[in-house]
Amino acid sequence: STQAYQKSGGDTTMNYYLNQTKILEINRHHPLIKDSLCRIKDSKNDKTTFDFAHVMAEIAILRSGYHLEDSTDFAKCIESVLRRAVGISLDEKVEDESNDDDMNSK
C-alpha cells in the first residue's frame, strides 16, 4: 500500500508522483458527458445529473487506484441513480421482512 511504502522511506521518484496534484480530465465526447450537458441546459437543478456527475467523478477516483473517502455516500448515490433508472420512488421504503409470510400464503 502507499502508506506502507511511505513509512518505509521509499525513493524520491515515488514520493514525487504521490505528492503531485491530481487532475480530473473530462472527455467531452463521452456519451454520458454529452447527455449530462444536455440535461444541465434543460434544468440547472436536475438531481439526476448531479448524481451522475458525482458517480462519474468517484468512478474516476476508483479507476485511478485511489480509495473513496466515503463509500456509504457513494453507495447511496448509486442507489439513487438506479431507482430513477427503473422508476422507483426515492421515498419508497424497503418492506419489512414480516410481509414475506403474507406473500408466501398467497
CSV table of C-alpha atoms in Angstrom, one decimal, residues 34-102:
chain,number,residue,atom,x,y,z
A,34,LYS,CA,-22.7,14.8,-23.6
A,35,ASP,CA,-26.0,13.7,-22.1
A,36,SER,CA,-25.2,15.4,-18.8
A,37,LEU,CA,-24.6,18.7,-20.6
A,38,CYS,CA,-28.0,18.5,-22.4
A,39,ARG,CA,-29.6,17.8,-19.0
A,40,ILE,CA,-27.9,20.8,-17.4
A,41,LYS,CA,-29.0,23.0,-20.2
A,42,ASP,CA,-32.6,21.9,-19.8
A,43,SER,CA,-32.6,22.2,-16.0
A,44,LYS,CA,-29.8,23.5,-13.8
A,45,ASN,CA,-31.4,21.8,-10.7
A,46,ASP,CA,-31.6,18.3,-12.2
A,47,LYS,CA,-30.9,15.9,-9.3
A,48,THR,CA,-30.2,13.0,-11.6
A,49,THR,CA,-27.5,15.0,-13.4
A,50,PHE,CA,-25.9,15.9,-10.1
A,51,ASP,CA,-25.9,12.2,-9.1
A,52,PHE,CA,-24.5,11.2,-12.5
A,53,ALA,CA,-21.6,13.7,-12.1
A,54,HIS,CA,-21.0,12.5,-8.5
A,55,VAL,CA,-20.9,8.9,-9.6
A,56,MET,CA,-18.7,9.6,-12.6
A,57,ALA,CA,-16.2,11.5,-10.5
A,58,GLU,CA,-16.0,8.8,-7.9
A,59,ILE,CA,-15.6,6.1,-10.6
A,60,ALA,CA,-12.7,8.1,-11.9
A,61,ILE,CA,-11.2,8.0,-8.4
A,62,LEU,CA,-11.6,4.3,-8.2
A,63,ARG,CA,-10.3,3.6,-11.7
A,64,SER,CA,-7.2,5.6,-10.8
A,65,GLY,CA,-6.5,3.3,-7.9
A,66,TYR,CA,-7.5,5.6,-5.1
A,67,HIS,CA,-9.9,4.9,-2.3
A,68,LEU,CA,-13.1,6.7,-1.7
A,69,GLU,CA,-13.3,8.8,1.5
A,70,ASP,CA,-17.0,8.0,1.9
A,71,SER,CA,-18.1,4.7,0.4
A,72,THR,CA,-21.5,5.0,2.1
A,73,ASP,CA,-22.3,8.2,0.3
A,74,PHE,CA,-21.2,6.6,-3.0
A,75,ALA,CA,-23.5,3.6,-2.4
A,76,LYS,CA,-26.4,6.0,-1.6
A,77,CYS,CA,-25.8,7.9,-4.8
A,78,ILE,CA,-25.6,4.7,-6.9
A,79,GLU,CA,-28.9,3.5,-5.3
A,80,SER,CA,-30.5,6.9,-6.2
A,81,VAL,CA,-29.4,6.6,-9.8
A,82,LEU,CA,-30.6,3.0,-10.0
A,83,ARG,CA,-34.0,3.9,-8.5
A,84,ARG,CA,-34.5,6.7,-11.0
A,85,ALA,CA,-33.4,4.5,-13.9
A,86,VAL,CA,-36.1,1.9,-13.1
A,87,GLY,CA,-38.8,4.3,-11.9
A,88,ILE,CA,-38.8,3.5,-8.2
A,89,SER,CA,-39.5,6.5,-5.9
A,90,LEU,CA,-36.6,7.7,-3.8
A,91,ASP,CA,-39.0,7.7,-0.9
A,92,GLU,CA,-40.2,4.1,-1.3
A,93,LYS,CA,-39.0,2.1,1.8
A,94,VAL,CA,-37.7,-1.4,2.0
A,95,GLU,CA,-40.6,-3.7,3.1
A,96,ASP,CA,-40.5,-5.3,6.5
A,97,GLU,CA,-39.5,-9.0,6.4
A,98,SER,CA,-42.7,-9.9,8.2
A,99,ASN,CA,-44.5,-9.2,4.8
A,100,ASP,CA,-42.7,-12.3,3.4
A,101,ASP,CA,-45.2,-14.6,5.3
A,102,ASP,CA,-48.1,-12.7,3.7
